[in-house]
């Protein structure tokens, strides 16, 4: 069962976007963080290096342009974009000088200080929302504090919410969906399955819970299903589209750059990185 549930879909669509995977340190400590799959590889890079000094970054951007990529998403593998001290400068460079459309993926803990940057972006802002309960949030992220979503989301022009379903927060999922659905600025909600390459047995309980939640949705809200999006099942609930996103199973495809200078034309973050450095 473990092997089947983690089997990857390699028959993917043509790449339509690229990720810039920031490496450094983080303001929370999620136990399932994908960056923990390769902690020794990723920890050497620092988040305070100016992007003009990133190795191979210019080559990667040209590679994206040559392949018709217009959308770039700033995300973090073991850090958060809000911790990057040159964030607005980077977004400006990519959008104004290089003519890309930029979006940002963030845990929201530094969002209030970057709302101007977010609203300057020409692509969506993705907020990763772990919990609305202080104690559950502590179990997931290592901190009790919650971002002020009631302040942040309405002040963001264009955003989505991502909830990584796990062993702790599944019990509050319906309450989270109801709460988030009140925000007009939130375009849709993505329920994500935990991704891992090196900790599959450790994360199996979370993956199984995700599938149980999906089966419950299908049984109770099957009549509210919409057309799939890139292979992900979509439900219409509380006035929002809610998708079940299994990274290994969807049809989405992208290129990836890592701020230590590695870049790859593979969608899978860890697998592609290891192949690029000759360790797989």
PDB file of C-alpha atoms in Angstrom:
ATOM      1  CA  UNK A   1       0.000   0.000   0.000  1.00  0.00           C
ATOM      2  CA  UNK A   2       2.798   2.435   0.871  1.00  0.00           C
ATOM      3  CA  UNK A   3       4.351   2.027  -2.565  1.00  0.00           C
ATOM      4  CA  UNK A   4       1.059   2.496  -4.428  1.00  0.00           C
ATOM      5  CA  UNK A   5      -0.005   5.573  -2.498  1.00  0.00           C
ATOM      6  CA  UNK A   6       3.282   7.323  -3.288  1.00  0.00           C
ATOM      7  CA  UNK A   7       3.476   6.274  -6.951  1.00  0.00           C
ATOM      8  CA  UNK A   8       4.202   9.327  -9.098  1.00  0.00           C
ATOM      9  CA  UNK A   9       2.427  10.428 -12.242  1.00  0.00           C
ATOM     10  CA  UNK A  10       5.201  11.129 -14.754  1.00  0.00           C
ATOM     11  CA  UNK A  11       2.759  11.632 -17.640  1.00  0.00           C
ATOM     12  CA  UNK A  12       2.346  15.324 -16.924  1.00  0.00           C
ATOM     13  CA  UNK A  13       1.230  18.332 -18.921  1.00  0.00           C
ATOM     14  CA  UNK A  14       3.683  20.716 -20.548  1.00  0.00           C
ATOM     15  CA  UNK A  15       5.291  22.995 -17.900  1.00  0.00           C
ATOM     16  CA  UNK A  16       3.264  26.179 -17.414  1.00  0.00           C
ATOM     17  CA  UNK A  17       5.148  27.814 -14.534  1.00  0.00           C
ATOM     18  CA  UNK A  18       8.393  27.731 -12.582  1.00  0.00           C
ATOM     19  CA  UNK A  19       9.226  27.811  -8.887  1.00  0.00           C
ATOM     20  CA  UNK A  20      12.011  29.790  -7.279  1.00  0.00           C
ATOM     21  CA  UNK A  21      12.707  27.712  -4.177  1.00  0.00           C
ATOM     22  CA  UNK A  22      14.231  29.910  -1.498  1.00  0.00           C
ATOM     23  CA  UNK A  23      16.603  28.209   0.940  1.00  0.00           C
ATOM     24  CA  UNK A  24      17.586  29.435   4.394  1.00  0.00           C
ATOM     25  CA  UNK A  25      15.919  29.374   7.803  1.00  0.00           C
ATOM     26  CA  UNK A  26      12.259  29.574   8.747  1.00  0.00           C
ATOM     27  CA  UNK A  27      10.036  31.324  11.285  1.00  0.00           C
ATOM     28  CA  UNK A  28       8.093  28.130  12.047  1.00  0.00           C
ATOM     29  CA  UNK A  29       9.020  24.434  12.182  1.00  0.00           C
ATOM     30  CA  UNK A  30       6.399  22.278  10.439  1.00  0.00           C
ATOM     31  CA  UNK A  31       7.120  18.613  11.095  1.00  0.00           C
ATOM     32  CA  UNK A  32       6.188  17.640   7.539  1.00  0.00           C
ATOM     33  CA  UNK A  33       8.205  20.371   5.784  1.00  0.00           C
ATOM     34  CA  UNK A  34       9.530  19.059   2.475  1.00  0.00           C
ATOM     35  CA  UNK A  35      12.832  20.786   3.194  1.00  0.00           C
ATOM     36  CA  UNK A  36      13.427  18.212   5.935  1.00  0.00           C
ATOM     37  CA  UNK A  37      13.747  15.539   3.268  1.00  0.00           C
ATOM     38  CA  UNK A  38      17.223  16.927   2.475  1.00  0.00           C
ATOM     39  CA  UNK A  39      18.232  18.985   5.515  1.00  0.00           C
ATOM     40  CA  UNK A  40      21.977  18.650   4.960  1.00  0.00           C
ATOM     41  CA  UNK A  41      21.720  19.796   1.348  1.00  0.00           C
ATOM     42  CA  UNK A  42      19.426  22.756   1.915  1.00  0.00           C
ATOM     43  CA  UNK A  43      20.777  24.188   5.164  1.00  0.00           C
ATOM     44  CA  UNK A  44      23.983  25.560   3.604  1.00  0.00           C
ATOM     45  CA  UNK A  45      22.161  28.249   1.611  1.00  0.00           C
ATOM     46  CA  UNK A  46      21.342  31.542   3.351  1.00  0.00           C
ATOM     47  CA  UNK A  47      18.242  33.670   2.844  1.00  0.00           C
ATOM     48  CA  UNK A  48      20.093  37.004   3.055  1.00  0.00           C
ATOM     49  CA  UNK A  49      22.055  36.647  -0.210  1.00  0.00           C
ATOM     50  CA  UNK A  50      21.063  39.194  -2.866  1.00  0.00           C
ATOM     51  CA  UNK A  51      19.516  37.542  -5.901  1.00  0.00           C
ATOM     52  CA  UNK A  52      22.186  39.062  -8.146  1.00  0.00           C
ATOM     53  CA  UNK A  53      24.612  36.665  -6.433  1.00  0.00           C
ATOM     54  CA  UNK A  54      22.515  33.520  -6.887  1.00  0.00           C
ATOM     55  CA  UNK A  55      24.434  31.054  -9.029  1.00  0.00           C
ATOM     56  CA  UNK A  56      22.867  30.191 -12.390  1.00  0.00           C
ATOM     57  CA  UNK A  57      19.853  32.426 -11.755  1.00  0.00           C
ATOM     58  CA  UNK A  58      20.313  34.316 -15.017  1.00  0.00           C
ATOM     59  CA  UNK A  59      20.620  31.019 -16.895  1.00  0.00           C
ATOM     60  CA  UNK A  60      17.444  29.736 -15.272  1.00  0.00           C
ATOM     61  CA  UNK A  61      15.446  32.830 -16.218  1.00  0.00           C
ATOM     62  CA  UNK A  62      16.625  32.561 -19.822  1.00  0.00           C
ATOM     63  CA  UNK A  63      15.730  28.858 -19.761  1.00  0.00           C
ATOM     64  CA  UNK A  64      12.211  29.803 -18.640  1.00  0.00           C
ATOM     65  CA  UNK A  65      11.860  32.433 -21.364  1.00  0.00           C
ATOM     66  CA  UNK A  66      13.126  30.048 -24.034  1.00  0.00           C
ATOM     67  CA  UNK A  67      10.448  27.553 -22.964  1.00  0.00           C
ATOM     68  CA  UNK A  68       7.586  30.036 -22.894  1.00  0.00           C
ATOM     69  CA  UNK A  69       7.248  30.217 -19.107  1.00  0.00           C
ATOM     70  CA  UNK A  70       5.540  33.433 -17.970  1.00  0.00           C
ATOM     71  CA  UNK A  71       4.585  32.584 -14.370  1.00  0.00           C
ATOM     72  CA  UNK A  72       7.129  32.395 -11.557  1.00  0.00           C
ATOM     73  CA  UNK A  73       6.248  31.524  -7.973  1.00  0.00           C
ATOM     74  CA  UNK A  74       8.481  32.474  -5.069  1.00  0.00           C
ATOM     75  CA  UNK A  75       8.252  29.772  -2.442  1.00  0.00           C
ATOM     76  CA  UNK A  76      10.408  28.290   0.301  1.00  0.00           C
ATOM     77  CA  UNK A  77      11.799  24.825   0.820  1.00  0.00           C
ATOM     78  CA  UNK A  78      13.091  25.421   4.348  1.00  0.00           C
ATOM     79  CA  UNK A  79      12.300  29.125   4.703  1.00  0.00           C
ATOM     80  CA  UNK A  80       9.551  31.612   3.833  1.00  0.00           C
ATOM     81  CA  UNK A  81       9.654  34.329   1.148  1.00  0.00           C
ATOM     82  CA  UNK A  82       8.668  36.948   3.728  1.00  0.00           C
ATOM     83  CA  UNK A  83      12.046  36.388   5.389  1.00  0.00           C
ATOM     84  CA  UNK A  84      13.922  37.286   2.216  1.00  0.00           C
ATOM     85  CA  UNK A  85      15.231  40.848   2.755  1.00  0.00           C
ATOM     86  CA  UNK A  86      15.155  41.751  -0.948  1.00  0.00           C
ATOM     87  CA  UNK A  87      11.655  40.465  -1.699  1.00  0.00           C
ATOM     88  CA  UNK A  88      10.152  43.609  -3.248  1.00  0.00           C
ATOM     89  CA  UNK A  89      13.326  44.243  -5.236  1.00  0.00           C
ATOM     90  CA  UNK A  90      13.240  40.675  -6.541  1.00  0.00           C
ATOM     91  CA  UNK A  91       9.580  40.884  -7.549  1.00  0.00           C
ATOM     92  CA  UNK A  92      10.212  44.212  -9.280  1.00  0.00           C
ATOM     93  CA  UNK A  93      13.199  42.811 -11.169  1.00  0.00           C
ATOM     94  CA  UNK A  94      11.282  39.752 -12.338  1.00  0.00           C
ATOM     95  CA  UNK A  95       8.129  41.617 -13.363  1.00  0.00           C
ATOM     96  CA  UNK A  96       9.437  44.952 -14.630  1.00  0.00           C
ATOM     97  CA  UNK A  97      12.870  44.065 -15.985  1.00  0.00           C
ATOM     98  CA  UNK A  98      12.236  40.464 -17.060  1.00  0.00           C
ATOM     99  CA  UNK A  99       8.489  40.681 -17.827  1.00  0.00           C
ATOM    100  CA  UNK A 100       7.439  37.632 -15.790  1.00  0.00           C
ATOM    101  CA  UNK A 101       4.253  37.358 -13.756  1.00  0.00           C
ATOM    102  CA  UNK A 102       5.137  36.630 -10.124  1.00  0.00           C
ATOM    103  CA  UNK A 103       3.183  34.985  -7.326  1.00  0.00           C
ATOM    104  CA  UNK A 104       4.271  34.177  -3.760  1.00  0.00           C
ATOM    105  CA  UNK A 105       3.656  31.187  -1.468  1.00  0.00           C
ATOM    106  CA  UNK A 106       3.916  32.036   2.231  1.00  0.00           C
ATOM    107  CA  UNK A 107       2.934  30.795   5.685  1.00  0.00           C
ATOM    108  CA  UNK A 108       1.642  34.279   6.456  1.00  0.00           C
ATOM    109  CA  UNK A 109       3.710  34.973   9.555  1.00  0.00           C
ATOM    110  CA  UNK A 110       5.479  37.885   7.885  1.00  0.00           C
ATOM    111  CA  UNK A 111       2.632  38.870   5.589  1.00  0.00           C
ATOM    112  CA  UNK A 112       1.554  42.115   7.251  1.00  0.00           C
ATOM    113  CA  UNK A 113       4.887  43.740   6.461  1.00  0.00           C
ATOM    114  CA  UNK A 114       4.743  42.662   2.814  1.00  0.00           C
ATOM    115  CA  UNK A 115       1.174  43.393   1.701  1.00  0.00           C
ATOM    116  CA  UNK A 116       2.373  46.088  -0.710  1.00  0.00           C
ATOM    117  CA  UNK A 117       4.679  43.545  -2.333  1.00  0.00           C
ATOM    118  CA  UNK A 118       1.908  40.953  -2.493  1.00  0.00           C
ATOM    119  CA  UNK A 119      -0.466  43.382  -4.176  1.00  0.00           C
ATOM    120  CA  UNK A 120       2.219  44.377  -6.664  1.00  0.00           C
ATOM    121  CA  UNK A 121       2.423  40.754  -7.827  1.00  0.00           C
ATOM    122  CA  UNK A 122       0.730  39.879 -11.105  1.00  0.00           C
ATOM    123  CA  UNK A 123      -0.009  36.320  -9.993  1.00  0.00           C
ATOM    124  CA  UNK A 124      -1.802  35.017  -6.927  1.00  0.00           C
ATOM    125  CA  UNK A 125      -0.564  34.899  -3.354  1.00  0.00           C
ATOM    126  CA  UNK A 126      -0.844  31.471  -1.760  1.00  0.00           C
ATOM    127  CA  UNK A 127      -1.358  31.395   2.007  1.00  0.00           C
ATOM    128  CA  UNK A 128      -0.501  28.123   3.755  1.00  0.00           C
ATOM    129  CA  UNK A 129      -2.890  27.917   6.683  1.00  0.00           C
ATOM    130  CA  UNK A 130      -2.070  25.138   9.121  1.00  0.00           C
ATOM    131  CA  UNK A 131      -4.708  25.601  11.808  1.00  0.00           C
ATOM    132  CA  UNK A 132      -7.038  28.076  13.484  1.00  0.00           C
ATOM    133  CA  UNK A 133      -6.506  26.464  16.885  1.00  0.00           C
ATOM    134  CA  UNK A 134      -3.515  27.567  18.977  1.00  0.00           C
ATOM    135  CA  UNK A 135      -2.814  24.129  20.436  1.00  0.00           C
ATOM    136  CA  UNK A 136      -3.128  22.289  17.133  1.00  0.00           C
ATOM    137  CA  UNK A 137      -0.955  24.903  15.469  1.00  0.00           C
ATOM    138  CA  UNK A 138       1.726  24.299  18.099  1.00  0.00           C
ATOM    139  CA  UNK A 139       1.769  20.577  17.282  1.00  0.00           C
ATOM    140  CA  UNK A 140       2.145  21.268  13.569  1.00  0.00           C
ATOM    141  CA  UNK A 141       4.434  24.298  13.432  1.00  0.00           C
ATOM    142  CA  UNK A 142       6.115  24.440  16.830  1.00  0.00           C
ATOM    143  CA  UNK A 143       4.499  27.813  17.664  1.00  0.00           C
ATOM    144  CA  UNK A 144       1.191  28.783  19.262  1.00  0.00           C
ATOM    145  CA  UNK A 145       0.901  32.123  17.476  1.00  0.00           C
ATOM    146  CA  UNK A 146      -1.452  32.353  14.493  1.00  0.00           C
ATOM    147  CA  UNK A 147      -1.215  34.876  11.647  1.00  0.00           C
ATOM    148  CA  UNK A 148      -3.981  37.489  11.740  1.00  0.00           C
ATOM    149  CA  UNK A 149      -5.881  36.100   8.769  1.00  0.00           C
ATOM    150  CA  UNK A 150      -8.865  38.367   9.368  1.00  0.00           C
ATOM    151  CA  UNK A 151      -6.541  41.314   8.749  1.00  0.00           C
ATOM    152  CA  UNK A 152      -4.298  39.779   6.078  1.00  0.00           C
ATOM    153  CA  UNK A 153      -6.688  38.104   3.638  1.00  0.00           C
ATOM    154  CA  UNK A 154      -9.073  41.039   2.976  1.00  0.00           C
ATOM    155  CA  UNK A 155      -6.054  43.264   2.291  1.00  0.00           C
ATOM    156  CA  UNK A 156      -4.679  40.910  -0.353  1.00  0.00           C
ATOM    157  CA  UNK A 157      -5.966  41.549  -3.854  1.00  0.00           C
ATOM    158  CA  UNK A 158      -5.714  38.022  -5.182  1.00  0.00           C
ATOM    159  CA  UNK A 159      -5.072  34.966  -3.037  1.00  0.00           C
ATOM    160  CA  UNK A 160      -5.790  31.330  -2.360  1.00  0.00           C
ATOM    161  CA  UNK A 161      -5.535  29.252   0.801  1.00  0.00           C
ATOM    162  CA  UNK A 162      -3.660  25.962   1.046  1.00  0.00           C
ATOM    163  CA  UNK A 163      -4.356  23.603   3.929  1.00  0.00           C
ATOM    164  CA  UNK A 164      -2.006  20.656   4.348  1.00  0.00           C
ATOM    165  CA  UNK A 165      -4.289  18.007   5.816  1.00  0.00           C
ATOM    166  CA  UNK A 166      -2.516  16.110   8.573  1.00  0.00           C
ATOM    167  CA  UNK A 167      -2.932  13.998  11.697  1.00  0.00           C
ATOM    168  CA  UNK A 168      -3.627  17.056  13.840  1.00  0.00           C
ATOM    169  CA  UNK A 169      -5.768  19.488  11.861  1.00  0.00           C
ATOM    170  CA  UNK A 170      -8.193  17.143  10.105  1.00  0.00           C
ATOM    171  CA  UNK A 171     -10.574  17.387  13.061  1.00  0.00           C
ATOM    172  CA  UNK A 172     -11.042  21.132  12.488  1.00  0.00           C
ATOM    173  CA  UNK A 173     -11.112  21.058   8.694  1.00  0.00           C
ATOM    174  CA  UNK A 174     -14.799  21.887   8.252  1.00  0.00           C
ATOM    175  CA  UNK A 175     -14.524  24.788  10.684  1.00  0.00           C
ATOM    176  CA  UNK A 176     -11.497  26.060   8.764  1.00  0.00           C
ATOM    177  CA  UNK A 177     -13.341  25.868   5.453  1.00  0.00           C
ATOM    178  CA  UNK A 178     -16.346  27.729   6.833  1.00  0.00           C
ATOM    179  CA  UNK A 179     -14.129  30.420   8.328  1.00  0.00           C
ATOM    180  CA  UNK A 180     -12.052  30.940   5.189  1.00  0.00           C
ATOM    181  CA  UNK A 181     -15.080  31.007   2.917  1.00  0.00           C
ATOM    182  CA  UNK A 182     -16.182  34.331   4.386  1.00  0.00           C
ATOM    183  CA  UNK A 183     -13.362  36.172   2.572  1.00  0.00           C
ATOM    184  CA  UNK A 184     -14.200  37.470  -0.903  1.00  0.00           C
ATOM    185  CA  UNK A 185     -10.500  37.982  -1.705  1.00  0.00           C
ATOM    186  CA  UNK A 186      -9.900  34.242  -1.313  1.00  0.00           C
ATOM    187  CA  UNK A 187     -10.491  32.760  -4.743  1.00  0.00           C
ATOM    188  CA  UNK A 188     -10.308  29.076  -3.858  1.00  0.00           C
ATOM    189  CA  UNK A 189      -9.027  26.629  -1.251  1.00  0.00           C
ATOM    190  CA  UNK A 190      -6.527  23.878  -1.941  1.00  0.00           C
ATOM    191  CA  UNK A 191      -6.395  20.857   0.364  1.00  0.00           C
ATOM    192  CA  UNK A 192      -2.904  19.462  -0.029  1.00  0.00           C
ATOM    193  CA  UNK A 193      -1.560  16.019   0.687  1.00  0.00           C
ATOM    194  CA  UNK A 194       1.802  15.897   2.431  1.00  0.00           C
ATOM    195  CA  UNK A 195       4.696  15.397   0.015  1.00  0.00           C
ATOM    196  CA  UNK A 196       7.868  13.498   0.846  1.00  0.00           C
ATOM    197  CA  UNK A 197      10.569  11.502  -0.893  1.00  0.00           C
ATOM    198  CA  UNK A 198      12.704  10.308   2.024  1.00  0.00           C
ATOM    199  CA  UNK A 199      10.209   9.998   4.911  1.00  0.00           C
ATOM    200  CA  UNK A 200       7.382   7.993   3.392  1.00  0.00           C
ATOM    201  CA  UNK A 201       6.813   5.632   6.316  1.00  0.00           C
ATOM    202  CA  UNK A 202       6.937   8.503   8.788  1.00  0.00           C
ATOM    203  CA  UNK A 203       4.365  10.534   6.855  1.00  0.00           C
ATOM    204  CA  UNK A 204       2.101   7.624   5.895  1.00  0.00           C
ATOM    205  CA  UNK A 205      -0.468   8.312   8.683  1.00  0.00           C
ATOM    206  CA  UNK A 206      -0.958  11.833   7.314  1.00  0.00           C
ATOM    207  CA  UNK A 207      -1.294  10.615   3.734  1.00  0.00           C
ATOM    208  CA  UNK A 208      -3.885   8.047   4.810  1.00  0.00           C
ATOM    209  CA  UNK A 209      -5.841  10.709   6.706  1.00  0.00           C
ATOM    210  CA  UNK A 210      -5.899  12.858   3.569  1.00  0.00           C
ATOM    211  CA  UNK A 211      -7.424   9.985   1.605  1.00  0.00           C
ATOM    212  CA  UNK A 212      -9.976   9.342   4.359  1.00  0.00           C
ATOM    213  CA  UNK A 213     -10.998  13.000   4.264  1.00  0.00           C
ATOM    214  CA  UNK A 214     -11.367  12.818   0.497  1.00  0.00           C
ATOM    215  CA  UNK A 215     -13.573   9.725   0.727  1.00  0.00           C
ATOM    216  CA  UNK A 216     -15.732  11.502   3.312  1.00  0.00           C
ATOM    217  CA  UNK A 217     -16.098  14.505   1.004  1.00  0.00           C
ATOM    218  CA  UNK A 218     -16.979  12.262  -1.906  1.00  0.00           C
ATOM    219  CA  UNK A 219     -19.627  10.453   0.147  1.00  0.00           C
ATOM    220  CA  UNK A 220     -21.191  13.586   1.619  1.00  0.00           C
ATOM    221  CA  UNK A 221     -20.652  16.191  -1.092  1.00  0.00           C
ATOM    222  CA  UNK A 222     -20.286  14.122  -4.253  1.00  0.00           C
ATOM    223  CA  UNK A 223     -23.267  15.948  -5.747  1.00  0.00           C
ATOM    224  CA  UNK A 224     -21.267  19.182  -5.434  1.00  0.00           C
ATOM    225  CA  UNK A 225     -18.242  18.061  -7.438  1.00  0.00           C
ATOM    226  CA  UNK A 226     -17.043  20.254 -10.301  1.00  0.00           C
ATOM    227  CA  UNK A 227     -14.752  19.538 -13.237  1.00  0.00           C
ATOM    228  CA  UNK A 228     -11.285  18.347 -12.120  1.00  0.00           C
ATOM    229  CA  UNK A 229      -8.417  20.830 -12.258  1.00  0.00           C
ATOM    230  CA  UNK A 230      -5.097  19.408 -13.477  1.00  0.00           C
ATOM    231  CA  UNK A 231      -6.171  16.000 -12.242  1.00  0.00           C
ATOM    232  CA  UNK A 232      -7.288  17.253  -8.819  1.00  0.00           C
ATOM    233  CA  UNK A 233     -10.872  16.649  -7.694  1.00  0.00           C
ATOM    234  CA  UNK A 234     -12.842  19.848  -7.070  1.00  0.00           C
ATOM    235  CA  UNK A 235     -15.879  20.414  -4.846  1.00  0.00           C
ATOM    236  CA  UNK A 236     -18.045  23.531  -4.533  1.00  0.00           C
ATOM    237  CA  UNK A 237     -18.716  24.099  -0.848  1.00  0.00           C
ATOM    238  CA  UNK A 238     -19.556  27.176   1.235  1.00  0.00           C
ATOM    239  CA  UNK A 239     -19.399  29.232  -1.955  1.00  0.00           C
ATOM    240  CA  UNK A 240     -15.766  28.304  -2.703  1.00  0.00           C
ATOM    241  CA  UNK A 241     -14.045  25.809  -4.950  1.00  0.00           C
ATOM    242  CA  UNK A 242     -12.130  23.300  -2.830  1.00  0.00           C
ATOM    243  CA  UNK A 243      -9.603  21.031  -4.530  1.00  0.00           C
ATOM    244  CA  UNK A 244      -7.838  17.902  -3.296  1.00  0.00           C
ATOM    245  CA  UNK A 245      -4.225  18.291  -4.386  1.00  0.00           C
ATOM    246  CA  UNK A 246      -2.004  15.216  -4.448  1.00  0.00           C
ATOM    247  CA  UNK A 247       1.309  16.513  -5.784  1.00  0.00           C
ATOM    248  CA  UNK A 248       2.413  13.093  -7.023  1.00  0.00           C
ATOM    249  CA  UNK A 249      -0.867  12.428  -8.850  1.00  0.00           C
ATOM    250  CA  UNK A 250      -1.810  15.725 -10.530  1.00  0.00           C
ATOM    251  CA  UNK A 251      -1.067  16.723 -14.121  1.00  0.00           C
ATOM    252  CA  UNK A 252       0.651  20.018 -13.215  1.00  0.00           C
ATOM    253  CA  UNK A 253       4.205  20.535 -14.398  1.00  0.00           C
ATOM    254  CA  UNK A 254       6.905  23.113 -13.746  1.00  0.00           C
ATOM    255  CA  UNK A 255      10.600  23.951 -13.709  1.00  0.00           C
ATOM    256  CA  UNK A 256      12.450  24.515 -10.439  1.00  0.00           C
ATOM    257  CA  UNK A 257      15.287  26.761  -9.317  1.00  0.00           C
ATOM    258  CA  UNK A 258      16.935  26.495  -5.888  1.00  0.00           C
ATOM    259  CA  UNK A 259      18.828  29.445  -4.466  1.00  0.00           C
ATOM    260  CA  UNK A 260      21.970  27.355  -4.003  1.00  0.00           C
ATOM    261  CA  UNK A 261      22.287  27.459  -7.802  1.00  0.00           C
ATOM    262  CA  UNK A 262      20.703  24.134  -8.750  1.00  0.00           C
ATOM    263  CA  UNK A 263      17.926  24.170 -11.330  1.00  0.00           C
ATOM    264  CA  UNK A 264      15.976  21.447 -13.052  1.00  0.00           C
ATOM    265  CA  UNK A 265      13.229  20.913 -15.602  1.00  0.00           C
ATOM    266  CA  UNK A 266      11.542  18.370 -13.302  1.00  0.00           C
ATOM    267  CA  UNK A 267       8.348  19.011 -11.362  1.00  0.00           C
ATOM    268  CA  UNK A 268       9.222  16.873  -8.343  1.00  0.00           C
ATOM    269  CA  UNK A 269      11.205  19.007  -5.909  1.00  0.00           C
ATOM    270  CA  UNK A 270      13.397  16.447  -4.120  1.00  0.00           C
ATOM    271  CA  UNK A 271      13.665  13.904  -6.915  1.00  0.00           C
ATOM    272  CA  UNK A 272      14.651  16.573  -9.429  1.00  0.00           C
ATOM    273  CA  UNK A 273      17.183  18.153  -7.080  1.00  0.00           C
ATOM    274  CA  UNK A 274      18.936  14.855  -6.376  1.00  0.00           C
ATOM    275  CA  UNK A 275      19.105  14.042 -10.076  1.00  0.00           C
ATOM    276  CA  UNK A 276      20.500  17.495 -10.855  1.00  0.00           C
ATOM    277  CA  UNK A 277      23.360  17.076  -8.376  1.00  0.00           C
ATOM    278  CA  UNK A 278      24.064  13.499  -9.486  1.00  0.00           C
ATOM    279  CA  UNK A 279      22.858  11.721  -6.352  1.00  0.00           C
ATOM    280  CA  UNK A 280      20.029   9.809  -7.989  1.00  0.00           C
TER     281      UNK A 280
END
